[in-house]
Amino acid sequence: MPTQPRSTSKSERWPCHICLKTLSRKGDLERHIRTHTGEKPFVCDVCDKGFAQSSALKTHMNCHTGAKPHACQHCPRVFSDRSSCSRHELEVHRMDGCGYQCPDKECKGNQLIKRKKTFADHLHSKHGRKYTSQPIENFLVGEIKSAPRRYSTSRRRAVAATPNIVKVEAPTFDLVPTPSSADMVPNLRIPYDAPSDLTVEPYFHEPAIDFSGLFTLDDEPSPGSSGFYSSDASPMLSATGFNNAYLSPMSASPYGSLSPSPAPPESGLSFYEEIRQAALIPHDPSYDHGVPSAFVPAMMSMPNALLPSGYFNAPIQSIFSCINLSVAKFGLRRTLAGSDSVPEAISQLIKSPKSTESVCAESAEQYFSTLHSLSSTATMPSYRIVVLPGDGIGPEVISQAVRVLETIATSSPEISLQLESHDFGGCAIDKHGDPLPPSTLQACQEADAILMGSIGGPKWGVDAKIRPEAGLLKLRKALGLYANIRPANFASDSLLDASPIKPELVKGVDMIVIRELIGGLYFGARQELGASAEQPDTAWDTMIYSISEVQRITRVAARIALAANPPLEIHSIDKANVLAASRLWRKVVTETLTNEFPQLKFDHHLVDSAAMLIVANPRKLNGVILTENLFGDILSDQSSVIPGSLGLLPSASLAGAPSAPSAPDFKPTSGIYEPIHGSAPDIAGQGIANPIGTILSAAMLLRYSFGLEKPAKAIEDAVRKVLDTGVRTKDLGGQAGSEEIGDLIVKELKGLL
Ligand SMILES: NC(=O)c1ccc[n+]([C@@H]2O[C@H](COP(=O)([O-])OP(=O)(O)OC[C@H]3O[C@@H](n4cnc5c(N)ncnc54)[C@H](O)[C@@H]3O)[C@@H](O)[C@H]2O)c1
Ligand SMILES: CC(C)[C@H](C(=O)O)[C@@H](O)C(=O)O
């Protein structure tokens, strides 16, 4: 039994983020970094203070963030927020040596293009081709050399020992029917603060495929290779008569490797020799213990006769390719695990007497249809939703939204929702002395989505030492939720009469406020009254925006505008006639939209005049209203006047633009979903709060976080139908209580599902 070659040195483990030189020990690296940066190379990204050791910086950063800072997986750098950390990892470490290569060999020396977007632009502008992430279009070249530090030593060695350059070009993949995201079960969650162009690859989501229990294990994998390669796949290959072959977690990604061990060859050549010769790939001793996936397309295109007889054939290979594709694209771990139909499908394919390309296509079809049936029965996706009822009317409105979600889960066997409630806000101060207890924060970080009621109230008013609102700001910041999406429209036209503005002015109003949520005055430096001996009579806040903060929220607004057909107009709101931060805002919005989204129309308004327009002529602002944190808070509450009540409007807070649920590459994303209103202490406890804003937030959650368009639309339709009957809560001039509205919506919903 061959073993994986061991890493020749540990030096892969400590690359310098500045010059990329690798050092064998962390201490050496710290000393080395000082040659670039001086005596205190570890600089806090919040206050710029320098430290000699990264551990000292970590302890220091804890004081700013109240939480563990985010440590780079590959070097000793630490960051106060996760998005900077993942951007650093992506740009400095992960992309090193990786890139996209143009399929046209003549093209500009066929250079390596580092970023997917640049590559897509290149394909489009130079070759008139659209980039898709299907493997036929997957030109990713290169390998990530260092494994995350959280991996075990043996695993890290095994990663380091994998071939450095592998290439995926799979001409036979076009025989594979393209699965749609609706057919597949997405379970790869994009981190909250992932850069918007980051593709999460299952390489980092071990185990990518768990085949445990699917086959009888004929032969144990060798201890030398089990550190990295998944023994679970071995039985699968054993079932094909091919002993001791491992489908590694890596091979679940498009640039993975398949590592079969040699079987007695009939031709007299070793298995690898056969493959090499057939694929005309020069012998490379480093490949002796693994067949990198560069060989896979070659194997796939080879007639069976060239392969060790009966052991390895095109249909089987095509199944692996399909698995790779599926896992890479949709994260099918849950779909595959525990199924017993997959082995059946595979054994049928093995017995198939055919061996031509048509069999590949056929196998792929069978494979996908098996997966399809499994995805709706054996292994339905299970989403974890953290519910934060909060204070005041929060629990009252949340209980109705939870009923709605439970109705969806009960009526749709293919959807499984796990809801769990956690303390947050004023009630958490009372119980734990902290509005965001660590257990709540952790649950939120791990959740697939968060549904929130509202927090705050006079009990923990503005003079209180610990305020619930601070917990909400900390949660938004910790999750990197910089994009707050607040649609303001009529959930039903029957609400036109509820508006205090004349119906002819508000009919057809449809605006989406996109509010920057973790910057500006809310998060700038401030001084409380009495906090400074030098300025005993002064308090101040600062509005700070950086170019990148404005760029990213502008891109979210643009993507949301582009998702509509025709695209929506963008109205950027600022106070550029007075504020420096607003002048930066206006400049960056203009540049970003002009350079990156030339097809979109946009204009600028001063916030004072925009506030006037929202009540005087709101249709003028139809489309996307793009604005900074404080202006967005105020304008979105003001926009609720249009449909008649603060209780009607939902919101989503995300770490980027949401994917379109119908997109084949839909990316699930977490986020906080909450009505835009507060805890309404004046009506709390009376059972009269309007739950519609919260129920519509639950619809946004299903759509944006899970791509479940059908149930999301069903909730919106149920709300409209109930409103159409004329039943109203007190805020809209009616008599119905929160629970009655909930009953009616649930009843309508059952009829729609
Ligand atoms: N995201 C949040 O949790 C959030 C948002 C805003 C305010 N707050 C907090 O809420 C507390 C109260 O703030 P406020 O009174 O200024 O604003 P509020 O939004 O709680 O209430 C404003 C008015 O709207 C009414 N209202 C709000 N929601 C309603 C609903 N669903 N049905 C019927 N009527 C509704 C209230 O009765 C009140 O008259 C404060 O502590 C504030 O910080 C929290
Ligand atoms: C409670 C408060 C911190 C919050 C905000 O200002 O963002 C609220 O007004 C909101 O709109 O969600």
PDB file of C-alpha atoms in Angstrom, residues 351-612:
ATOM      1  CA  LYS A 351     -22.586  -3.482 -14.587  1.00  0.00           C
ATOM      2  CA  SER A 352     -23.397  -1.520 -17.705  1.00  0.00           C
ATOM      3  CA  PRO A 353     -21.794  -3.234 -20.691  1.00  0.00           C
ATOM      4  CA  LYS A 354     -21.422   0.019 -22.569  1.00  0.00           C
ATOM      5  CA  SER A 355     -18.234   1.978 -22.371  1.00  0.00           C
ATOM      6  CA  THR A 356     -18.528   4.891 -24.694  1.00  0.00           C
ATOM      7  CA  GLU A 357     -19.112   8.554 -24.059  1.00  0.00           C
ATOM      8  CA  SER A 358     -22.830   8.026 -24.275  1.00  0.00           C
ATOM      9  CA  VAL A 359     -22.512   5.969 -21.129  1.00  0.00           C
ATOM     10  CA  CYS A 360     -20.888   8.918 -19.413  1.00  0.00           C
ATOM     11  CA  ALA A 361     -23.858  11.031 -20.268  1.00  0.00           C
ATOM     12  CA  GLU A 362     -26.253   8.336 -19.257  1.00  0.00           C
ATOM     13  CA  SER A 363     -24.480   7.753 -15.966  1.00  0.00           C
ATOM     14  CA  ALA A 364     -24.506  11.424 -15.229  1.00  0.00           C
ATOM     15  CA  GLU A 365     -28.194  11.616 -15.918  1.00  0.00           C
ATOM     16  CA  GLN A 366     -28.927   8.651 -13.724  1.00  0.00           C
ATOM     17  CA  TYR A 367     -26.704  10.062 -11.042  1.00  0.00           C
ATOM     18  CA  PHE A 368     -28.447  13.385 -11.051  1.00  0.00           C
ATOM     19  CA  SER A 369     -31.878  11.902 -11.131  1.00  0.00           C
ATOM     20  CA  THR A 370     -30.943   9.789  -8.110  1.00  0.00           C
ATOM     21  CA  LEU A 371     -29.684  12.866  -6.354  1.00  0.00           C
ATOM     22  CA  HIS A 372     -32.802  14.703  -7.299  1.00  0.00           C
ATOM     23  CA  SER A 373     -35.058  12.133  -5.715  1.00  0.00           C
ATOM     24  CA  LEU A 374     -32.828  11.965  -2.676  1.00  0.00           C
ATOM     25  CA  SER A 375     -32.826  15.682  -2.221  1.00  0.00           C
ATOM     26  CA  SER A 376     -36.562  15.707  -1.734  1.00  0.00           C
ATOM     27  CA  THR A 377     -36.825  12.628   0.442  1.00  0.00           C
ATOM     28  CA  ALA A 378     -33.938  11.001   2.216  1.00  0.00           C
ATOM     29  CA  THR A 379     -31.919  14.025   3.151  1.00  0.00           C
ATOM     30  CA  MET A 380     -33.849  17.244   3.080  1.00  0.00           C
ATOM     31  CA  PRO A 381     -31.924  20.388   3.927  1.00  0.00           C
ATOM     32  CA  SER A 382     -32.235  21.514   7.478  1.00  0.00           C
ATOM     33  CA  TYR A 383     -31.871  25.204   8.213  1.00  0.00           C
ATOM     34  CA  ARG A 384     -31.008  26.528  11.627  1.00  0.00           C
ATOM     35  CA  ILE A 385     -32.821  29.755  12.424  1.00  0.00           C
ATOM     36  CA  VAL A 386     -31.919  31.657  15.569  1.00  0.00           C
ATOM     37  CA  VAL A 387     -34.910  33.589  16.888  1.00  0.00           C
ATOM     38  CA  LEU A 388     -34.316  36.701  18.999  1.00  0.00           C
ATOM     39  CA  PRO A 389     -37.720  37.868  20.297  1.00  0.00           C
ATOM     40  CA  GLY A 390     -36.217  40.743  22.323  1.00  0.00           C
ATOM     41  CA  ASP A 391     -38.267  43.247  24.279  1.00  0.00           C
ATOM     42  CA  GLY A 392     -41.619  45.071  24.294  1.00  0.00           C
ATOM     43  CA  ILE A 393     -43.748  43.945  21.364  1.00  0.00           C
ATOM     44  CA  GLY A 394     -40.817  41.867  20.038  1.00  0.00           C
ATOM     45  CA  PRO A 395     -42.032  38.539  21.484  1.00  0.00           C
ATOM     46  CA  GLU A 396     -45.619  39.317  20.393  1.00  0.00           C
ATOM     47  CA  VAL A 397     -44.774  39.881  16.735  1.00  0.00           C
ATOM     48  CA  ILE A 398     -42.127  37.164  16.656  1.00  0.00           C
ATOM     49  CA  SER A 399     -44.549  34.503  17.885  1.00  0.00           C
ATOM     50  CA  GLN A 400     -46.746  35.147  14.830  1.00  0.00           C
ATOM     51  CA  ALA A 401     -43.812  35.014  12.414  1.00  0.00           C
ATOM     52  CA  VAL A 402     -42.646  31.769  14.028  1.00  0.00           C
ATOM     53  CA  ARG A 403     -46.104  30.259  13.465  1.00  0.00           C
ATOM     54  CA  VAL A 404     -45.803  31.214   9.816  1.00  0.00           C
ATOM     55  CA  LEU A 405     -42.387  29.562   9.481  1.00  0.00           C
ATOM     56  CA  GLU A 406     -43.665  26.474  11.273  1.00  0.00           C
ATOM     57  CA  THR A 407     -46.561  26.307   8.853  1.00  0.00           C
ATOM     58  CA  ILE A 408     -44.091  26.385   5.961  1.00  0.00           C
ATOM     59  CA  ALA A 409     -42.039  23.588   7.510  1.00  0.00           C
ATOM     60  CA  THR A 410     -45.096  21.454   8.253  1.00  0.00           C
ATOM     61  CA  SER A 411     -46.677  21.895   4.848  1.00  0.00           C
ATOM     62  CA  SER A 412     -43.477  21.509   2.819  1.00  0.00           C
ATOM     63  CA  PRO A 413     -41.858  18.123   3.475  1.00  0.00           C
ATOM     64  CA  GLU A 414     -38.771  19.197   1.543  1.00  0.00           C
ATOM     65  CA  ILE A 415     -38.031  22.038   3.985  1.00  0.00           C
ATOM     66  CA  SER A 416     -36.818  21.443   7.501  1.00  0.00           C
ATOM     67  CA  LEU A 417     -36.448  24.455   9.781  1.00  0.00           C
ATOM     68  CA  GLN A 418     -34.916  24.262  13.239  1.00  0.00           C
ATOM     69  CA  LEU A 419     -35.884  27.303  15.262  1.00  0.00           C
ATOM     70  CA  GLU A 420     -34.168  28.144  18.533  1.00  0.00           C
ATOM     71  CA  SER A 421     -34.764  31.144  20.730  1.00  0.00           C
ATOM     72  CA  HIS A 422     -32.036  33.137  22.482  1.00  0.00           C
ATOM     73  CA  ASP A 423     -31.915  36.025  24.941  1.00  0.00           C
ATOM     74  CA  PHE A 424     -31.082  39.352  23.364  1.00  0.00           C
ATOM     75  CA  GLY A 425     -31.565  43.016  24.233  1.00  0.00           C
ATOM     76  CA  GLY A 426     -33.058  44.352  27.467  1.00  0.00           C
ATOM     77  CA  CYS A 427     -34.234  40.936  28.645  1.00  0.00           C
ATOM     78  CA  ALA A 428     -30.677  39.653  28.248  1.00  0.00           C
ATOM     79  CA  ILE A 429     -29.366  42.581  30.338  1.00  0.00           C
ATOM     80  CA  ASP A 430     -31.801  41.581  33.077  1.00  0.00           C
ATOM     81  CA  LYS A 431     -30.800  37.920  32.922  1.00  0.00           C
ATOM     82  CA  HIS A 432     -27.112  38.032  32.041  1.00  0.00           C
ATOM     83  CA  GLY A 433     -26.032  41.665  32.504  1.00  0.00           C
ATOM     84  CA  ASP A 434     -25.222  41.771  28.796  1.00  0.00           C
ATOM     85  CA  PRO A 435     -27.536  42.616  25.866  1.00  0.00           C
ATOM     86  CA  LEU A 436     -25.622  40.194  23.642  1.00  0.00           C
ATOM     87  CA  PRO A 437     -24.502  37.288  25.833  1.00  0.00           C
ATOM     88  CA  PRO A 438     -21.651  35.226  24.324  1.00  0.00           C
ATOM     89  CA  SER A 439     -23.967  32.214  23.879  1.00  0.00           C
ATOM     90  CA  THR A 440     -26.366  34.328  21.807  1.00  0.00           C
ATOM     91  CA  LEU A 441     -23.546  35.736  19.702  1.00  0.00           C
ATOM     92  CA  GLN A 442     -22.179  32.271  19.081  1.00  0.00           C
ATOM     93  CA  ALA A 443     -25.600  30.907  18.118  1.00  0.00           C
ATOM     94  CA  CYS A 444     -26.032  33.822  15.708  1.00  0.00           C
ATOM     95  CA  GLN A 445     -22.607  33.218  14.181  1.00  0.00           C
ATOM     96  CA  GLU A 446     -23.459  29.591  13.598  1.00  0.00           C
ATOM     97  CA  ALA A 447     -27.021  30.131  12.408  1.00  0.00           C
ATOM     98  CA  ASP A 448     -28.181  29.845   8.820  1.00  0.00           C
ATOM     99  CA  ALA A 449     -30.309  32.948   9.468  1.00  0.00           C
ATOM    100  CA  ILE A 450     -31.546  35.098  12.351  1.00  0.00           C
ATOM    101  CA  LEU A 451     -35.099  36.314  12.900  1.00  0.00           C
ATOM    102  CA  MET A 452     -35.384  39.188  15.314  1.00  0.00           C
ATOM    103  CA  GLY A 453     -38.278  41.061  16.957  1.00  0.00           C
ATOM    104  CA  SER A 454     -37.164  44.305  18.522  1.00  0.00           C
ATOM    105  CA  ILE A 455     -35.162  45.429  21.499  1.00  0.00           C
ATOM    106  CA  GLY A 456     -35.052  48.343  23.924  1.00  0.00           C
ATOM    107  CA  GLY A 457     -37.452  50.243  26.109  1.00  0.00           C
ATOM    108  CA  PRO A 458     -37.672  52.803  28.911  1.00  0.00           C
ATOM    109  CA  LYS A 459     -36.414  50.292  31.497  1.00  0.00           C
ATOM    110  CA  TRP A 460     -32.996  50.463  29.837  1.00  0.00           C
ATOM    111  CA  GLY A 461     -33.298  54.059  28.625  1.00  0.00           C
ATOM    112  CA  VAL A 462     -30.718  56.451  27.263  1.00  0.00           C
ATOM    113  CA  ASP A 463     -29.150  57.074  30.680  1.00  0.00           C
ATOM    114  CA  ALA A 464     -28.695  53.406  31.512  1.00  0.00           C
ATOM    115  CA  LYS A 465     -25.136  52.149  31.800  1.00  0.00           C
ATOM    116  CA  ILE A 466     -25.779  49.128  29.609  1.00  0.00           C
ATOM    117  CA  ARG A 467     -28.256  49.621  26.785  1.00  0.00           C
ATOM    118  CA  PRO A 468     -29.960  46.994  24.586  1.00  0.00           C
ATOM    119  CA  GLU A 469     -29.218  49.026  21.460  1.00  0.00           C
ATOM    120  CA  ALA A 470     -25.474  48.530  22.030  1.00  0.00           C
ATOM    121  CA  GLY A 471     -26.071  44.777  21.761  1.00  0.00           C
ATOM    122  CA  LEU A 472     -27.792  45.193  18.412  1.00  0.00           C
ATOM    123  CA  LEU A 473     -24.966  47.329  17.032  1.00  0.00           C
ATOM    124  CA  LYS A 474     -22.388  44.851  18.308  1.00  0.00           C
ATOM    125  CA  LEU A 475     -24.236  41.937  16.700  1.00  0.00           C
ATOM    126  CA  ARG A 476     -24.497  43.713  13.338  1.00  0.00           C
ATOM    127  CA  LYS A 477     -20.819  44.596  13.459  1.00  0.00           C
ATOM    128  CA  ALA A 478     -19.708  41.148  14.607  1.00  0.00           C
ATOM    129  CA  LEU A 479     -21.549  39.538  11.718  1.00  0.00           C
ATOM    130  CA  GLY A 480     -20.294  42.115   9.224  1.00  0.00           C
ATOM    131  CA  LEU A 481     -23.857  42.972   8.181  1.00  0.00           C
ATOM    132  CA  TYR A 482     -23.150  46.165   6.323  1.00  0.00           C
ATOM    133  CA  ALA A 483     -26.137  46.111   3.987  1.00  0.00           C
ATOM    134  CA  ASN A 484     -29.551  46.859   5.437  1.00  0.00           C
ATOM    135  CA  ILE A 485     -32.343  46.324   2.925  1.00  0.00           C
ATOM    136  CA  ARG A 486     -35.678  47.963   3.750  1.00  0.00           C
ATOM    137  CA  PRO A 487     -38.374  47.823   1.074  1.00  0.00           C
ATOM    138  CA  ALA A 488     -41.172  50.385   1.421  1.00  0.00           C
ATOM    139  CA  ASN A 489     -44.197  49.535  -0.671  1.00  0.00           C
ATOM    140  CA  PHE A 490     -47.790  48.455  -0.356  1.00  0.00           C
ATOM    141  CA  ALA A 491     -48.157  44.876   0.821  1.00  0.00           C
ATOM    142  CA  SER A 492     -51.686  45.262  -0.556  1.00  0.00           C
ATOM    143  CA  ASP A 493     -53.251  48.058  -2.581  1.00  0.00           C
ATOM    144  CA  SER A 494     -56.101  47.999  -0.082  1.00  0.00           C
ATOM    145  CA  LEU A 495     -53.714  49.862   2.237  1.00  0.00           C
ATOM    146  CA  LEU A 496     -53.805  52.975   0.059  1.00  0.00           C
ATOM    147  CA  ASP A 497     -56.529  54.397   2.269  1.00  0.00           C
ATOM    148  CA  ALA A 498     -54.479  53.782   5.406  1.00  0.00           C
ATOM    149  CA  SER A 499     -51.805  56.189   4.250  1.00  0.00           C
ATOM    150  CA  PRO A 500     -51.945  59.657   5.772  1.00  0.00           C
ATOM    151  CA  ILE A 501     -50.755  60.891   2.369  1.00  0.00           C
ATOM    152  CA  LYS A 502     -53.294  61.297  -0.464  1.00  0.00           C
ATOM    153  CA  PRO A 503     -53.813  57.994  -2.351  1.00  0.00           C
ATOM    154  CA  GLU A 504     -53.057  59.620  -5.718  1.00  0.00           C
ATOM    155  CA  LEU A 505     -49.616  60.581  -4.394  1.00  0.00           C
ATOM    156  CA  VAL A 506     -48.717  57.237  -2.867  1.00  0.00           C
ATOM    157  CA  LYS A 507     -50.256  54.793  -5.370  1.00  0.00           C
ATOM    158  CA  GLY A 508     -47.421  52.917  -7.070  1.00  0.00           C
ATOM    159  CA  VAL A 509     -44.759  53.871  -4.549  1.00  0.00           C
ATOM    160  CA  ASP A 510     -42.116  51.169  -4.521  1.00  0.00           C
ATOM    161  CA  MET A 511     -38.785  52.014  -2.989  1.00  0.00           C
ATOM    162  CA  ILE A 512     -36.032  49.964  -1.414  1.00  0.00           C
ATOM    163  CA  VAL A 513     -33.879  51.743   1.108  1.00  0.00           C
ATOM    164  CA  ILE A 514     -30.342  50.356   1.121  1.00  0.00           C
ATOM    165  CA  ARG A 515     -28.799  51.610   4.324  1.00  0.00           C
ATOM    166  CA  GLU A 516     -25.108  51.244   5.162  1.00  0.00           C
ATOM    167  CA  LEU A 517     -25.306  49.562   8.567  1.00  0.00           C
ATOM    168  CA  ILE A 518     -21.938  49.261  10.260  1.00  0.00           C
ATOM    169  CA  GLY A 519     -20.224  52.567   9.614  1.00  0.00           C
ATOM    170  CA  GLY A 520     -20.782  56.305   9.915  1.00  0.00           C
ATOM    171  CA  LEU A 521     -21.865  58.096  13.073  1.00  0.00           C
ATOM    172  CA  TYR A 522     -22.995  54.892  14.746  1.00  0.00           C
ATOM    173  CA  PHE A 523     -19.496  53.481  14.848  1.00  0.00           C
ATOM    174  CA  GLY A 524     -17.186  56.524  14.726  1.00  0.00           C
ATOM    175  CA  ALA A 525     -15.207  57.673  17.756  1.00  0.00           C
ATOM    176  CA  ARG A 526     -17.311  59.512  20.307  1.00  0.00           C
ATOM    177  CA  GLN A 527     -16.979  61.282  23.601  1.00  0.00           C
ATOM    178  CA  GLU A 528     -19.751  61.268  26.161  1.00  0.00           C
ATOM    179  CA  LEU A 529     -20.575  64.337  28.208  1.00  0.00           C
ATOM    180  CA  GLY A 530     -18.318  64.414  31.266  1.00  0.00           C
ATOM    181  CA  ALA A 531     -15.898  61.835  29.902  1.00  0.00           C
ATOM    182  CA  SER A 532     -13.091  64.315  29.377  1.00  0.00           C
ATOM    183  CA  ALA A 533     -11.561  66.556  32.003  1.00  0.00           C
ATOM    184  CA  GLU A 534     -10.375  68.951  29.270  1.00  0.00           C
ATOM    185  CA  GLN A 535     -13.822  69.233  27.704  1.00  0.00           C
ATOM    186  CA  PRO A 536     -16.198  68.783  30.649  1.00  0.00           C
ATOM    187  CA  ASP A 537     -19.121  70.419  28.818  1.00  0.00           C
ATOM    188  CA  THR A 538     -18.756  68.711  25.457  1.00  0.00           C
ATOM    189  CA  ALA A 539     -19.907  65.512  23.808  1.00  0.00           C
ATOM    190  CA  TRP A 540     -19.196  64.497  20.243  1.00  0.00           C
ATOM    191  CA  ASP A 541     -19.619  61.761  17.639  1.00  0.00           C
ATOM    192  CA  THR A 542     -17.771  61.354  14.368  1.00  0.00           C
ATOM    193  CA  MET A 543     -19.078  60.304  10.999  1.00  0.00           C
ATOM    194  CA  ILE A 544     -16.360  58.294   9.305  1.00  0.00           C
ATOM    195  CA  TYR A 545     -16.555  56.562   5.936  1.00  0.00           C
ATOM    196  CA  SER A 546     -13.808  55.006   3.897  1.00  0.00           C
ATOM    197  CA  ILE A 547     -13.809  54.579   0.148  1.00  0.00           C
ATOM    198  CA  SER A 548     -14.113  50.803   0.399  1.00  0.00           C
ATOM    199  CA  GLU A 549     -17.082  51.014   2.773  1.00  0.00           C
ATOM    200  CA  VAL A 550     -18.945  53.232   0.333  1.00  0.00           C
ATOM    201  CA  GLN A 551     -17.935  51.114  -2.656  1.00  0.00           C
ATOM    202  CA  ARG A 552     -19.247  47.890  -1.172  1.00  0.00           C
ATOM    203  CA  ILE A 553     -22.655  49.279  -0.180  1.00  0.00           C
ATOM    204  CA  THR A 554     -22.930  50.966  -3.585  1.00  0.00           C
ATOM    205  CA  ARG A 555     -22.307  47.610  -5.248  1.00  0.00           C
ATOM    206  CA  VAL A 556     -25.067  46.029  -3.166  1.00  0.00           C
ATOM    207  CA  ALA A 557     -27.452  48.789  -4.235  1.00  0.00           C
ATOM    208  CA  ALA A 558     -26.402  48.312  -7.850  1.00  0.00           C
ATOM    209  CA  ARG A 559     -26.886  44.545  -7.744  1.00  0.00           C
ATOM    210  CA  ILE A 560     -30.323  44.959  -6.236  1.00  0.00           C
ATOM    211  CA  ALA A 561     -31.170  47.566  -8.880  1.00  0.00           C
ATOM    212  CA  LEU A 562     -29.959  45.204 -11.618  1.00  0.00           C
ATOM    213  CA  ALA A 563     -31.974  42.279 -10.283  1.00  0.00           C
ATOM    214  CA  ALA A 564     -35.161  44.091 -11.342  1.00  0.00           C
ATOM    215  CA  ASN A 565     -36.373  44.105 -14.900  1.00  0.00           C
ATOM    216  CA  PRO A 566     -36.024  46.838 -16.053  1.00  0.00           C
ATOM    217  CA  PRO A 567     -33.242  47.812 -13.654  1.00  0.00           C
ATOM    218  CA  LEU A 568     -34.190  50.264 -10.926  1.00  0.00           C
ATOM    219  CA  GLU A 569     -32.913  53.802 -10.707  1.00  0.00           C
ATOM    220  CA  ILE A 570     -30.593  54.562  -7.789  1.00  0.00           C
ATOM    221  CA  HIS A 571     -31.063  57.680  -5.671  1.00  0.00           C
ATOM    222  CA  SER A 572     -28.053  58.324  -3.500  1.00  0.00           C
ATOM    223  CA  ILE A 573     -28.768  60.458  -0.451  1.00  0.00           C
ATOM    224  CA  ASP A 574     -26.153  62.507   1.390  1.00  0.00           C
ATOM    225  CA  LYS A 575     -25.467  65.910   2.899  1.00  0.00           C
ATOM    226  CA  ALA A 576     -22.579  66.780   0.606  1.00  0.00           C
ATOM    227  CA  ASN A 577     -23.221  70.524   0.871  1.00  0.00           C
ATOM    228  CA  VAL A 578     -22.029  70.383   4.486  1.00  0.00           C
ATOM    229  CA  LEU A 579     -20.328  67.117   5.446  1.00  0.00           C
ATOM    230  CA  ALA A 580     -16.895  65.904   4.317  1.00  0.00           C
ATOM    231  CA  ALA A 581     -17.976  62.264   4.739  1.00  0.00           C
ATOM    232  CA  SER A 582     -20.901  62.995   2.424  1.00  0.00           C
ATOM    233  CA  ARG A 583     -18.628  64.488  -0.216  1.00  0.00           C
ATOM    234  CA  LEU A 584     -16.585  61.295  -0.160  1.00  0.00           C
ATOM    235  CA  TRP A 585     -19.842  59.329  -0.317  1.00  0.00           C
ATOM    236  CA  ARG A 586     -21.043  61.212  -3.387  1.00  0.00           C
ATOM    237  CA  LYS A 587     -17.703  60.908  -5.195  1.00  0.00           C
ATOM    238  CA  VAL A 588     -17.364  57.172  -4.547  1.00  0.00           C
ATOM    239  CA  VAL A 589     -20.998  56.394  -5.437  1.00  0.00           C
ATOM    240  CA  THR A 590     -20.590  58.315  -8.706  1.00  0.00           C
ATOM    241  CA  GLU A 591     -17.322  56.609  -9.614  1.00  0.00           C
ATOM    242  CA  THR A 592     -18.458  53.121  -8.656  1.00  0.00           C
ATOM    243  CA  LEU A 593     -21.725  53.322 -10.558  1.00  0.00           C
ATOM    244  CA  THR A 594     -20.200  55.008 -13.596  1.00  0.00           C
ATOM    245  CA  ASN A 595     -17.264  52.633 -13.876  1.00  0.00           C
ATOM    246  CA  GLU A 596     -18.803  49.366 -12.815  1.00  0.00           C
ATOM    247  CA  PHE A 597     -22.494  49.692 -13.633  1.00  0.00           C
ATOM    248  CA  PRO A 598     -22.720  52.063 -16.597  1.00  0.00           C
ATOM    249  CA  GLN A 599     -26.135  50.652 -17.512  1.00  0.00           C
ATOM    250  CA  LEU A 600     -27.733  52.017 -14.308  1.00  0.00           C
ATOM    251  CA  LYS A 601     -29.319  55.446 -13.938  1.00  0.00           C
ATOM    252  CA  PHE A 602     -28.610  57.311 -10.743  1.00  0.00           C
ATOM    253  CA  ASP A 603     -28.910  60.727  -9.144  1.00  0.00           C
ATOM    254  CA  HIS A 604     -27.980  62.419  -5.875  1.00  0.00           C
ATOM    255  CA  HIS A 605     -30.247  64.152  -3.357  1.00  0.00           C
ATOM    256  CA  LEU A 606     -29.485  66.062  -0.232  1.00  0.00           C
ATOM    257  CA  VAL A 607     -31.032  64.314   2.741  1.00  0.00           C
ATOM    258  CA  ASP A 608     -33.195  67.270   3.756  1.00  0.00           C
ATOM    259  CA  SER A 609     -34.809  67.545   0.358  1.00  0.00           C
ATOM    260  CA  ALA A 610     -35.149  63.737   0.099  1.00  0.00           C
ATOM    261  CA  ALA A 611     -37.031  63.751   3.416  1.00  0.00           C
ATOM    262  CA  MET A 612     -39.406  66.311   1.953  1.00  0.00           C
TER     263      MET A 612
END
